[in-house]
JSON list of C-alpha atoms in Angstrom, two decimals:
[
{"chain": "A", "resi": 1, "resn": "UNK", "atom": "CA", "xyz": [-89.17, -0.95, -81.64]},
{"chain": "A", "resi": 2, "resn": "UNK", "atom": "CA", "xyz": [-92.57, -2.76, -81.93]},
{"chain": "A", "resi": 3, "resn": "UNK", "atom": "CA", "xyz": [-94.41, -0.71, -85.00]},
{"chain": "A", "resi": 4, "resn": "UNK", "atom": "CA", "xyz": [-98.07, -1.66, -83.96]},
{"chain": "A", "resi": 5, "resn": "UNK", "atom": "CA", "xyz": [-97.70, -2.34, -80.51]},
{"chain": "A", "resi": 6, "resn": "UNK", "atom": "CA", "xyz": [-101.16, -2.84, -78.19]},
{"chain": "A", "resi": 7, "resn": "UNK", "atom": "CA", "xyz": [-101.62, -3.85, -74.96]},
{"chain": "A", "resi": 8, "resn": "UNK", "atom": "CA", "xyz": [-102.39, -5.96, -73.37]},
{"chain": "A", "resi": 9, "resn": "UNK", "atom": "CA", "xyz": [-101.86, -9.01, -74.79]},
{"chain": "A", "resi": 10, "resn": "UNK", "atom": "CA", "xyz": [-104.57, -11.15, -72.27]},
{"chain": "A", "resi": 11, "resn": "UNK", "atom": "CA", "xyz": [-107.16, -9.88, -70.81]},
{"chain": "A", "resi": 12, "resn": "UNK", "atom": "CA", "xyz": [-109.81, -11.99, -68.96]},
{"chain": "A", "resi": 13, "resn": "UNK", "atom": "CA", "xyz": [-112.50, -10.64, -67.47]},
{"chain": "A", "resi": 14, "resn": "UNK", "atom": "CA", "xyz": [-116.24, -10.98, -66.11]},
{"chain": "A", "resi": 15, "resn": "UNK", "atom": "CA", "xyz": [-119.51, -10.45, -67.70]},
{"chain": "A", "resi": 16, "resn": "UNK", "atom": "CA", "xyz": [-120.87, -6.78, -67.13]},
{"chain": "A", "resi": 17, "resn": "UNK", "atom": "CA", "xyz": [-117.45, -5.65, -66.89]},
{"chain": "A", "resi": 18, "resn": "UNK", "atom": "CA", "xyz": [-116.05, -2.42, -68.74]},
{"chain": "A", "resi": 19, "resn": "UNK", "atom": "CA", "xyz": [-112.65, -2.84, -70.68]},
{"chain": "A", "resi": 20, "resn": "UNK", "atom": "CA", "xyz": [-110.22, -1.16, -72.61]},
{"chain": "A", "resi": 21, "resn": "UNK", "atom": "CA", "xyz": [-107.53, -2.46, -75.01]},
{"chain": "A", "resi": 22, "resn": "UNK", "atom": "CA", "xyz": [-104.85, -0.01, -76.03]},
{"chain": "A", "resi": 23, "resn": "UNK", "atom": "CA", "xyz": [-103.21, 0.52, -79.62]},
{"chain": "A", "resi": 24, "resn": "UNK", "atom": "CA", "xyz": [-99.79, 2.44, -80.73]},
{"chain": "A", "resi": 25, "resn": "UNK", "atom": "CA", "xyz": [-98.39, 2.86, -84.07]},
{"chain": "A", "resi": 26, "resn": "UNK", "atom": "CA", "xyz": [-95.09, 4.28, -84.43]},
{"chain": "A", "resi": 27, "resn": "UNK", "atom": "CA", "xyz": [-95.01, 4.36, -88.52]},
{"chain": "A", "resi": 28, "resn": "UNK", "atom": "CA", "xyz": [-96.32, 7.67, -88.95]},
{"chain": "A", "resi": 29, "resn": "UNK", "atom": "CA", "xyz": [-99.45, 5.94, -90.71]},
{"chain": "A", "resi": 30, "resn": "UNK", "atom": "CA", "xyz": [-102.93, 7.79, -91.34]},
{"chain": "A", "resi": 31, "resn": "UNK", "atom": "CA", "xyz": [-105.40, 4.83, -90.61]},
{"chain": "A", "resi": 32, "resn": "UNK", "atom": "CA", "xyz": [-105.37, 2.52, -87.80]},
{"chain": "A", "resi": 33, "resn": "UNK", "atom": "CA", "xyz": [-107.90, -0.21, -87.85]},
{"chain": "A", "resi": 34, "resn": "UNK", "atom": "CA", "xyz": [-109.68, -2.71, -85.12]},
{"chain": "A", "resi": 35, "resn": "UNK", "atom": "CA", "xyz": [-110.15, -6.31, -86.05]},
{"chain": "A", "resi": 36, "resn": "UNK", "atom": "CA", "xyz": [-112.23, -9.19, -84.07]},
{"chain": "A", "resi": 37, "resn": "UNK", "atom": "CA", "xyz": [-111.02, -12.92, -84.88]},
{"chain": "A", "resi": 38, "resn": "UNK", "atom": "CA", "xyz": [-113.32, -15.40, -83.36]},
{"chain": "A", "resi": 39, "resn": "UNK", "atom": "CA", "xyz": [-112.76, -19.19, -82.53]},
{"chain": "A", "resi": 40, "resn": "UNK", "atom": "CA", "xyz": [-112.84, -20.15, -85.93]},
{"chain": "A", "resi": 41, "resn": "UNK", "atom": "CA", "xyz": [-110.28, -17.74, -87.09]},
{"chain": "A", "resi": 42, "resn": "UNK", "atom": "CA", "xyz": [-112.73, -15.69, -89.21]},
{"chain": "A", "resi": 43, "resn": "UNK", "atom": "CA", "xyz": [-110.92, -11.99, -89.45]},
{"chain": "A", "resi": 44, "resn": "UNK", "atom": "CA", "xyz": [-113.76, -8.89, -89.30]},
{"chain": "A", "resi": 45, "resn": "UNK", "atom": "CA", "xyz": [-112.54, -5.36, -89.61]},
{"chain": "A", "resi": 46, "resn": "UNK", "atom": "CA", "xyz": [-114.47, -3.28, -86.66]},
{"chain": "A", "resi": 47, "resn": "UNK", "atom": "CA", "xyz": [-113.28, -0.01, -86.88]},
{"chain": "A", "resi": 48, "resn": "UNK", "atom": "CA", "xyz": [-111.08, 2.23, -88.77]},
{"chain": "A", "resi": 49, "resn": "UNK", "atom": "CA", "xyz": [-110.12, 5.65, -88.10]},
{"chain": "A", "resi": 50, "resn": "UNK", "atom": "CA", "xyz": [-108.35, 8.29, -90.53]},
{"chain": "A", "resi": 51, "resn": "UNK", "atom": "CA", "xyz": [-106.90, 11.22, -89.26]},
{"chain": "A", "resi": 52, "resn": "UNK", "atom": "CA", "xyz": [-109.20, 10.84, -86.07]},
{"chain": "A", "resi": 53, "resn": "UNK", "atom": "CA", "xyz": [-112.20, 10.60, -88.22]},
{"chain": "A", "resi": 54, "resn": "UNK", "atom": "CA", "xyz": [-114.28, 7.14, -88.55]},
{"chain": "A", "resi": 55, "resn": "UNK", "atom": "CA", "xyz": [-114.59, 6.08, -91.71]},
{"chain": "A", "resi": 56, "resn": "UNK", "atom": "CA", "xyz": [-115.75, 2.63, -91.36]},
{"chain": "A", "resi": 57, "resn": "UNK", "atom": "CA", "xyz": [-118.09, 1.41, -88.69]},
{"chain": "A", "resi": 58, "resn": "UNK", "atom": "CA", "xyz": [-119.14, -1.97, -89.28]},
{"chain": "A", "resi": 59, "resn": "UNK", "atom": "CA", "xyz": [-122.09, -3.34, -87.64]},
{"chain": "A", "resi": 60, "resn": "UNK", "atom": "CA", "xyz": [-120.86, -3.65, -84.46]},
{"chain": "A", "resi": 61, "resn": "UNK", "atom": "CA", "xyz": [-122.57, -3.52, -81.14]},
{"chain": "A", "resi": 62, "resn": "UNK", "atom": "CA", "xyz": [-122.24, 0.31, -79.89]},
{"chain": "A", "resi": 63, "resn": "UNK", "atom": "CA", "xyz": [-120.98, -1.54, -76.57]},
{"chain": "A", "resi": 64, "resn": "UNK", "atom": "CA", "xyz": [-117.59, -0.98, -78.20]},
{"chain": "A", "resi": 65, "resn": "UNK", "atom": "CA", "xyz": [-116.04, 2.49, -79.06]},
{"chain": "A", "resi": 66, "resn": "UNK", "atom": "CA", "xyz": [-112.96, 2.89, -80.62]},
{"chain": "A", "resi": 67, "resn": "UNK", "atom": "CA", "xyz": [-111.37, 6.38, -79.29]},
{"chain": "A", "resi": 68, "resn": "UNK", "atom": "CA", "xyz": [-108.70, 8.18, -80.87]},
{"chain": "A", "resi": 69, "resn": "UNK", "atom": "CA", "xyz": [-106.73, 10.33, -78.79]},
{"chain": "A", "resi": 70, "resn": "UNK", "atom": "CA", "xyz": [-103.52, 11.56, -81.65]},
{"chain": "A", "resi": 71, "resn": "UNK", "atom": "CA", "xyz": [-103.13, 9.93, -84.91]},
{"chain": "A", "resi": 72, "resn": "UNK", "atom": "CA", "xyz": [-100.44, 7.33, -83.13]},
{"chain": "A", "resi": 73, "resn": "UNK", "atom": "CA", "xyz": [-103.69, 5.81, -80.91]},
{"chain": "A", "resi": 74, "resn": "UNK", "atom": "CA", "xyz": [-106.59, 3.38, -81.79]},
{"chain": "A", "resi": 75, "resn": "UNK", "atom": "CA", "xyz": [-108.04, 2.59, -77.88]},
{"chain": "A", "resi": 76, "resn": "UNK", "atom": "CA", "xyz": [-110.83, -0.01, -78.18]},
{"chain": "A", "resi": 77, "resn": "UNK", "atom": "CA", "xyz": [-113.50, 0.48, -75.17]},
{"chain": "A", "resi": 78, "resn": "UNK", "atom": "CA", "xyz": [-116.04, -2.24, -74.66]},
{"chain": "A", "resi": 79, "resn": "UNK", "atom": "CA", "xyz": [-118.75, -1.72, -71.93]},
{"chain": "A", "resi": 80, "resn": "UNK", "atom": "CA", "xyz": [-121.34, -4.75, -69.97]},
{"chain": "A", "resi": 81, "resn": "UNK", "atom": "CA", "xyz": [-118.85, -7.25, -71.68]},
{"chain": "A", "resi": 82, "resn": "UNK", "atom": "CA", "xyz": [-120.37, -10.12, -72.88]},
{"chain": "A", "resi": 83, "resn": "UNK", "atom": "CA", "xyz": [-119.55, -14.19, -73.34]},
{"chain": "A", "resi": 84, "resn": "UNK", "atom": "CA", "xyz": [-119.47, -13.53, -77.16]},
{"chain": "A", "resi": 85, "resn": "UNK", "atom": "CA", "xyz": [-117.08, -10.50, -77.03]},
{"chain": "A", "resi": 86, "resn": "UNK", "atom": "CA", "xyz": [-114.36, -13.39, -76.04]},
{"chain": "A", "resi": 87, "resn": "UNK", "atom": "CA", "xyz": [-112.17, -13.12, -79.25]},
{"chain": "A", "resi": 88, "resn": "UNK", "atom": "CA", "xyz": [-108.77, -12.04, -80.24]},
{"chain": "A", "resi": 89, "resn": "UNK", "atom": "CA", "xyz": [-108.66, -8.22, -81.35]},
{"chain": "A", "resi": 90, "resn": "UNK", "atom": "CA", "xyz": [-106.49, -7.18, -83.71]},
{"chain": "A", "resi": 91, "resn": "UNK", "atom": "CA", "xyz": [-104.93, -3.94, -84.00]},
{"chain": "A", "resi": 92, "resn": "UNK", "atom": "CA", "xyz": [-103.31, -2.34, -87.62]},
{"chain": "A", "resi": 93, "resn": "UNK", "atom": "CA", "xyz": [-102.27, 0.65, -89.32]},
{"chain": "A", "resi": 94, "resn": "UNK", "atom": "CA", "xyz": [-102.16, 1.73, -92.97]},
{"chain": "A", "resi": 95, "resn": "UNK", "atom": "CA", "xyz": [-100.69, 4.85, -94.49]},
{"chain": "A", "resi": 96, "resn": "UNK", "atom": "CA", "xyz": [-103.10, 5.45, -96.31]},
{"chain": "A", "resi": 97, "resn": "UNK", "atom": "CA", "xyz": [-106.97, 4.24, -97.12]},
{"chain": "A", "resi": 98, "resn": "UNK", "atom": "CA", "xyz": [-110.36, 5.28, -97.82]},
{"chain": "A", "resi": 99, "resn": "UNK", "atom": "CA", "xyz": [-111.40, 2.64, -95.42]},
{"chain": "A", "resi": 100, "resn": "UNK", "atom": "CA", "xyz": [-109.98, 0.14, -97.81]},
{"chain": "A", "resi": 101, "resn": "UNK", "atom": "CA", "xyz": [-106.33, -0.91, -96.75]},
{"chain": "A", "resi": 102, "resn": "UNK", "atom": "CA", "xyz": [-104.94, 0.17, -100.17]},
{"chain": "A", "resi": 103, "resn": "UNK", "atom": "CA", "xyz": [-101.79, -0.16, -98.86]},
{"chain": "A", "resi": 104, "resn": "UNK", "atom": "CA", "xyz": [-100.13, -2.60, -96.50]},
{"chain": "A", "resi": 105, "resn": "UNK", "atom": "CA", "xyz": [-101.46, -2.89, -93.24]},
{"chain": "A", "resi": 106, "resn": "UNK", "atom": "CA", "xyz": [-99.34, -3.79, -89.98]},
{"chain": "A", "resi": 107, "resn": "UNK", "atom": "CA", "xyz": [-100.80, -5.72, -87.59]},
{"chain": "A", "resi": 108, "resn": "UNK", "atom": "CA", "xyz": [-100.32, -5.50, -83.49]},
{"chain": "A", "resi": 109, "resn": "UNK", "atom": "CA", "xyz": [-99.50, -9.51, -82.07]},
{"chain": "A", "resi": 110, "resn": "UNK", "atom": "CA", "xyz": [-103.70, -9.31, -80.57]},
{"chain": "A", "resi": 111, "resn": "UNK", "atom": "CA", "xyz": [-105.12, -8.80, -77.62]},
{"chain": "A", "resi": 112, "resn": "UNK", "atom": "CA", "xyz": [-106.82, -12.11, -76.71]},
{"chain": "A", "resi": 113, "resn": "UNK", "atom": "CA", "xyz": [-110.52, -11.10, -74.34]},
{"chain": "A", "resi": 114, "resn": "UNK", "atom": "CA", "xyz": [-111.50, -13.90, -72.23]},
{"chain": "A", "resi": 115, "resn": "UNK", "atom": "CA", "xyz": [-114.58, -13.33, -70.88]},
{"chain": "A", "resi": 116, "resn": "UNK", "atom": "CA", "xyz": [-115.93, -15.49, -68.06]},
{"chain": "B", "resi": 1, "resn": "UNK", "atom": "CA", "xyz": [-124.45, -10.89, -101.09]},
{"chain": "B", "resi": 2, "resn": "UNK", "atom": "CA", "xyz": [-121.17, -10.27, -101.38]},
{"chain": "B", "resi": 3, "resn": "UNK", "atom": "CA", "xyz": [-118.78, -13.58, -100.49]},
{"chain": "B", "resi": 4, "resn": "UNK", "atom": "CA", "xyz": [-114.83, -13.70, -100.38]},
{"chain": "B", "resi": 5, "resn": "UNK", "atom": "CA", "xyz": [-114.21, -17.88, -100.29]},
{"chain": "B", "resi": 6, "resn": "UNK", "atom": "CA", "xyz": [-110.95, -19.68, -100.31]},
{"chain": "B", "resi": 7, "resn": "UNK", "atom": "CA", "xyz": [-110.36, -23.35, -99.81]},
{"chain": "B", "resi": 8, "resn": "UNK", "atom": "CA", "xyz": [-110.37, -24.35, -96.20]},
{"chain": "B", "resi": 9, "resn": "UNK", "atom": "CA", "xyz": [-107.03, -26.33, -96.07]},
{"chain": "B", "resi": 10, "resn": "UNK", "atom": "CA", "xyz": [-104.15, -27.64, -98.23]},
{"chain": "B", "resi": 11, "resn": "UNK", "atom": "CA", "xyz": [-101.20, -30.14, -97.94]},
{"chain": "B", "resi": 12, "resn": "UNK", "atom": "CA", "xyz": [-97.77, -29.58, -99.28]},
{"chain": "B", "resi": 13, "resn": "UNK", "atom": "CA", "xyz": [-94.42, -31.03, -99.31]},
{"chain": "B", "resi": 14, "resn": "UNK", "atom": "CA", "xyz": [-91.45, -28.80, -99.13]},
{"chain": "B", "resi": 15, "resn": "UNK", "atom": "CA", "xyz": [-89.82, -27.70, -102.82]},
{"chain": "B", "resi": 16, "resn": "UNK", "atom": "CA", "xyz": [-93.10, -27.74, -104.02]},
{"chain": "B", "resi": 17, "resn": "UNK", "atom": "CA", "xyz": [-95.79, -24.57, -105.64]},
{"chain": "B", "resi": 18, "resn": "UNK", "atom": "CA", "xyz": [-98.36, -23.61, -103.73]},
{"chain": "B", "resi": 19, "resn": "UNK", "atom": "CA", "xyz": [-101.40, -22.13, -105.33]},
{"chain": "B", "resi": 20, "resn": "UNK", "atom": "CA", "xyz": [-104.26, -21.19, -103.14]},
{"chain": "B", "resi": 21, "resn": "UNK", "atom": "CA", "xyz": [-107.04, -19.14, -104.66]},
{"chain": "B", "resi": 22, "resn": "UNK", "atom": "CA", "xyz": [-109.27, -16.67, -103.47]},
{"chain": "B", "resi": 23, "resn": "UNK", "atom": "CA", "xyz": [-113.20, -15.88, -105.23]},
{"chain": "B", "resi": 24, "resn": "UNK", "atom": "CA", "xyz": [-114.72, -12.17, -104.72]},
{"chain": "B", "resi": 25, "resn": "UNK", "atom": "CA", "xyz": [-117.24, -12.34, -106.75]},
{"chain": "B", "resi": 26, "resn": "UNK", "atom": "CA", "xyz": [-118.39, -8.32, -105.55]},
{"chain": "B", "resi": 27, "resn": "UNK", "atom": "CA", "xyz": [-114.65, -6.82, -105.76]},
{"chain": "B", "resi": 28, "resn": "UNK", "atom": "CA", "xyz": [-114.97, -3.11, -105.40]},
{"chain": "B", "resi": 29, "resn": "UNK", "atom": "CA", "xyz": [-114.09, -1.42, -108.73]},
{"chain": "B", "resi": 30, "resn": "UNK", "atom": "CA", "xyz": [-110.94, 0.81, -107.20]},
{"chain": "B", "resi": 31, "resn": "UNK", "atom": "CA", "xyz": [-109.59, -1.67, -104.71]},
{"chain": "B", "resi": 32, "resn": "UNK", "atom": "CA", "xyz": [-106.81, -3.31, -104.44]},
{"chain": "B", "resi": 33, "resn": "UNK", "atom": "CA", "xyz": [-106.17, -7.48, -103.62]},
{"chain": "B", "resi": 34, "resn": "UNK", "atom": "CA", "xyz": [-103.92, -8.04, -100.90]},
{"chain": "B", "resi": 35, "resn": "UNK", "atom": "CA", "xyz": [-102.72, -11.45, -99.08]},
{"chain": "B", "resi": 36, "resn": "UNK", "atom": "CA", "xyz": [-102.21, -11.72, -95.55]},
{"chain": "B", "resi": 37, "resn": "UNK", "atom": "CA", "xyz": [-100.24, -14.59, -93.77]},
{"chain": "B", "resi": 38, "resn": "UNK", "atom": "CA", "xyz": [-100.39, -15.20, -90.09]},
{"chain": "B", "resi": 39, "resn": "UNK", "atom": "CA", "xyz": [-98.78, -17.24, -87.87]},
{"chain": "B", "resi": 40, "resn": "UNK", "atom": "CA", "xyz": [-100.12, -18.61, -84.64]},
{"chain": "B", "resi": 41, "resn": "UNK", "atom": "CA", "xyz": [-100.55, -16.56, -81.87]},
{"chain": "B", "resi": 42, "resn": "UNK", "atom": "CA", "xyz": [-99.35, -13.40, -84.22]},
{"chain": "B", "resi": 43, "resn": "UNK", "atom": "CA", "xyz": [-100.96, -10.90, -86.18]},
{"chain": "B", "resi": 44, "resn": "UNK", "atom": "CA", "xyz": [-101.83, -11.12, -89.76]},
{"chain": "B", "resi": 45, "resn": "UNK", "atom": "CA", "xyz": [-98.34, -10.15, -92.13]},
{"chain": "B", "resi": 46, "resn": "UNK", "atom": "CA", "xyz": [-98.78, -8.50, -95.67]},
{"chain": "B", "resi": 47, "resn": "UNK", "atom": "CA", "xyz": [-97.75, -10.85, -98.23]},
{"chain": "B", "resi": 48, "resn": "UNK", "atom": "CA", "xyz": [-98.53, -9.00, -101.55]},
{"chain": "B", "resi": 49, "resn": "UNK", "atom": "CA", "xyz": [-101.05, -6.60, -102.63]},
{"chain": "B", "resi": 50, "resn": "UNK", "atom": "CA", "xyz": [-102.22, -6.72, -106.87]},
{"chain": "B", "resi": 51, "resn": "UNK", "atom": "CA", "xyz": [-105.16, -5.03, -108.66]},
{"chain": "B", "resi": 52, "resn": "UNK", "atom": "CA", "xyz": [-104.77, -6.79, -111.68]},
{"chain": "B", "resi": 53, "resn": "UNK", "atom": "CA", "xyz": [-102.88, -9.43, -114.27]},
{"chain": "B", "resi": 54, "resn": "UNK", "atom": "CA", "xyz": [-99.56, -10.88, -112.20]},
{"chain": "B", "resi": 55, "resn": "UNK", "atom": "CA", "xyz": [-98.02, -8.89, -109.31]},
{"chain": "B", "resi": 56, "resn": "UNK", "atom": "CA", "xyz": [-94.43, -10.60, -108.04]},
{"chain": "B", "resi": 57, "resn": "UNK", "atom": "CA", "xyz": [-92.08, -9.70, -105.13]},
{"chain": "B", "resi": 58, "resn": "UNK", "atom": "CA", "xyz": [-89.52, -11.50, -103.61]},
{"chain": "B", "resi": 59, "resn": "UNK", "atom": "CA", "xyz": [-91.99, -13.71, -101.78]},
{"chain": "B", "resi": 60, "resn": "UNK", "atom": "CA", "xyz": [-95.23, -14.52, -103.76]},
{"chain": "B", "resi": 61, "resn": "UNK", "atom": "CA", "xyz": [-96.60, -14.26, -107.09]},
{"chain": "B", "resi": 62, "resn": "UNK", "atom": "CA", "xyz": [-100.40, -12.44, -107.15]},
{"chain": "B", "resi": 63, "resn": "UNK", "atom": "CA", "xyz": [-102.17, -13.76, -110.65]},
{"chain": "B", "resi": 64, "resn": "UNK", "atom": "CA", "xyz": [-105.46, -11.93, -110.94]},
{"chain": "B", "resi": 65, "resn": "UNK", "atom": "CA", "xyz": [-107.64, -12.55, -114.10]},
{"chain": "B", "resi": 66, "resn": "UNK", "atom": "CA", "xyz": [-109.16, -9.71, -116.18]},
{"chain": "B", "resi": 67, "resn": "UNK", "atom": "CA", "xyz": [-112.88, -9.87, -114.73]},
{"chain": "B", "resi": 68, "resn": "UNK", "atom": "CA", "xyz": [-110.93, -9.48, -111.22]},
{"chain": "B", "resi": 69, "resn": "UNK", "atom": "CA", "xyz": [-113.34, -12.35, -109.16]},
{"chain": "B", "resi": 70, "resn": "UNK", "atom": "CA", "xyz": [-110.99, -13.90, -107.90]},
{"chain": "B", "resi": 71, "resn": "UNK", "atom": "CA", "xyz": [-107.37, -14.14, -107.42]},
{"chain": "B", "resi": 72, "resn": "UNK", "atom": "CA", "xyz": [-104.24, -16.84, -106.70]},
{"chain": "B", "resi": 73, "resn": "UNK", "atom": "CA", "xyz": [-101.69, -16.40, -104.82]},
{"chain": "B", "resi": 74, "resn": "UNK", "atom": "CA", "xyz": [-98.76, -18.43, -105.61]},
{"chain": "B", "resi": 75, "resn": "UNK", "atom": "CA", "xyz": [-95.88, -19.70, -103.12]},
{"chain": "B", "resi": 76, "resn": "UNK", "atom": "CA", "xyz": [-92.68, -21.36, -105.01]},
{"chain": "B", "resi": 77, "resn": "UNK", "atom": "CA", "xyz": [-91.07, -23.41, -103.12]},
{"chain": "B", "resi": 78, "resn": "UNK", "atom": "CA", "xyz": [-92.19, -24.02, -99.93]},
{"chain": "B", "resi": 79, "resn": "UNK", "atom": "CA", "xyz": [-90.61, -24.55, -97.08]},
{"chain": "B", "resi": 80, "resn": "UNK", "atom": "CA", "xyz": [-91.65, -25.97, -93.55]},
{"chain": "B", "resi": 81, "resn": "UNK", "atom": "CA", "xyz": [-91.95, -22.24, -92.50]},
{"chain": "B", "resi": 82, "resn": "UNK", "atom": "CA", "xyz": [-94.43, -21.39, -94.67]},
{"chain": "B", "resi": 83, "resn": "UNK", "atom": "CA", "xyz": [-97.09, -23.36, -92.75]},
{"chain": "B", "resi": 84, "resn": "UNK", "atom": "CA", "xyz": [-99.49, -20.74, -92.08]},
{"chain": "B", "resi": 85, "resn": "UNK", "atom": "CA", "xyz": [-102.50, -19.40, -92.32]},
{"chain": "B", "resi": 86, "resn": "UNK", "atom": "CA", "xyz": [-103.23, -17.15, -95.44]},
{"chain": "B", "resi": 87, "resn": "UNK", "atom": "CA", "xyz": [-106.60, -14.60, -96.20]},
{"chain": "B", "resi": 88, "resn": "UNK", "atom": "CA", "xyz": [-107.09, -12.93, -98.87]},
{"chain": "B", "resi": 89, "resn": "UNK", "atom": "CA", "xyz": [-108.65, -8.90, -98.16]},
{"chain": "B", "resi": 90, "resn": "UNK", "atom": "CA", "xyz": [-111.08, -7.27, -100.59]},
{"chain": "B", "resi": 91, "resn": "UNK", "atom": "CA", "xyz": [-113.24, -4.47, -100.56]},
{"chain": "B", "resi": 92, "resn": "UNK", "atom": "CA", "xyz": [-116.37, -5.07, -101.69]},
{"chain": "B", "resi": 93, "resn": "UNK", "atom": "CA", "xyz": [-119.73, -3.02, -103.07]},
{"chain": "B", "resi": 94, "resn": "UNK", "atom": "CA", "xyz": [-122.33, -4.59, -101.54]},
{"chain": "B", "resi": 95, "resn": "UNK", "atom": "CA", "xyz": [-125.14, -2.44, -100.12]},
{"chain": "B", "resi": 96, "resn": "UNK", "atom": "CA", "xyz": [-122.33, -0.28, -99.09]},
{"chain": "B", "resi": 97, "resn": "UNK", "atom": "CA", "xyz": [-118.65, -0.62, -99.46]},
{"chain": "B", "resi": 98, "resn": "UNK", "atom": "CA", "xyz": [-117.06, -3.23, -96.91]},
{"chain": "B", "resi": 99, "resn": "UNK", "atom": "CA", "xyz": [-113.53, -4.60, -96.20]},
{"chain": "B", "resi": 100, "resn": "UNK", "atom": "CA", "xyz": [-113.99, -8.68, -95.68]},
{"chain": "B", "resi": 101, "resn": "UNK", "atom": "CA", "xyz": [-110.79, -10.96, -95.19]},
{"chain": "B", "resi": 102, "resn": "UNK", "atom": "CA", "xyz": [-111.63, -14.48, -96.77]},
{"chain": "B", "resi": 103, "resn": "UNK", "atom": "CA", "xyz": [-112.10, -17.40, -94.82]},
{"chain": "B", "resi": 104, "resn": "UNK", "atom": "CA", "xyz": [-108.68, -18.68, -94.66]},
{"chain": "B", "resi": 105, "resn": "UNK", "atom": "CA", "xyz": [-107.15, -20.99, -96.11]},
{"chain": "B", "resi": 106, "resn": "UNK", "atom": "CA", "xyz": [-104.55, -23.55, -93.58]},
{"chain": "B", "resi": 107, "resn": "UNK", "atom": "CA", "xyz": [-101.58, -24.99, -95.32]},
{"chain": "B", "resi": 108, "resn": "UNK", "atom": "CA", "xyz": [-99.41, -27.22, -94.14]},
{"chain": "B", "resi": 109, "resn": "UNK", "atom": "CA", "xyz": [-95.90, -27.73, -95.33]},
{"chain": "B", "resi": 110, "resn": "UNK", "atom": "CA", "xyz": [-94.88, -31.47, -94.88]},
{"chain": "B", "resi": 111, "resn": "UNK", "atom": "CA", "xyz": [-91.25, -32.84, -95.07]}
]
């Protein structure tokens, strides 16, 4: 069983477009995270949600919205996609956190957006 | 303004130590230093975490000096497998409290 599992794994798409990227974690963890990893491999946390409350919310466009339907889900929506949204999204979980990933994080294999 | 910098790249040859050092010069005061490898075309994968002097595990030694700016992670013995990219993840008090991954540093394990 995949532990941080998010799907799917390539998505291309066209400008304007709405998307959404999808994000289990079987681990029983409190915090589940989104990361953005451009071109030159530069890691930036997005999001992170603890017990379905945001507790970090970097400065990120409100074009994306991370929604939390049960502790076990971290869905990433991005509306009027852009050229620069083309990245490689990581998903992770934590068990624990204050926003900080005190303890060790799991990462999902990435979602990599495409947009054209 | 808070920066987390590591050296871009390094060489290696297998059998060899591997140190690879990490500045936060605005480390939170609670938080913890953690190492990340990843692989291509894979997620990042915890390496070791520390908050201070030497952390060790079956993997990696974490050296982390008193003032806690900056940290080394240390690989013994390398092997051809451990060509990877590795971040190091700090929180950091800036104008507000902020996770940042550092740059990354690219090693490559030569025969």
């Amino acid at each position: 069983d995949t532990a941080v599992s998010q799907t799917p794994k390539y998505l291309v798409t066209q400008m304007g477009n709405d998307k959404s990227i999808k994000c289990e974690q079987n681990l029983g963890h409190d915090t589940m995270y989104w990361y953005k990893q451009d071109s030159k491999k530069f890691l930036k946390i997005m999001f992170s949600y603890n017990n379905k409350e945001l507790i970090i919310n970097e400065t990120v466009p409100n074009r994306f919205s991370p929604k939390s339907p049960d502790k076990a889900h971290l869905n990433l929506h991005i509306n009027s996609l852009e050229l620069g949204d083309s990245a490689v999204y990581f998903c992770a979980s934590s068990q624990e956190g204050r926003g900080g990933m005190s303890a060790e994080a799991f990462f999902g294999q990435g979602t990599r957006l495409t947009v054209v | 303004l808070a920066k987390t910098t590591q050296p871009i790249s390094m060489d290696s040859y297998e059998g060899q130590e591997v140190n690879i050092t990490c500045s936060h010069n605005n480390i939170a005061t609670n938080d913890y230093i953690t190492w990340y490898q990843q692989f291509p075309s894979q997620g990042p994968r915890f390496i070791i975490q520390g908050y201070k002097t030497k952390v060790t595990n079956e993997v990696a030694s974490l050296f982390i000096p008193a003032d806690r700016k900056s940290s080394t992670l240390s690989l013994p013995r390398v092997s051809l497998s451990d060509t990877a990219v590795y971040y190091c993840l700090v929180g950091v008090e800036d104008s507000s409290y902020k996770l940042i991954f550092g740059s990354g540093t690219r090693l490559l394990v030569r025969p």
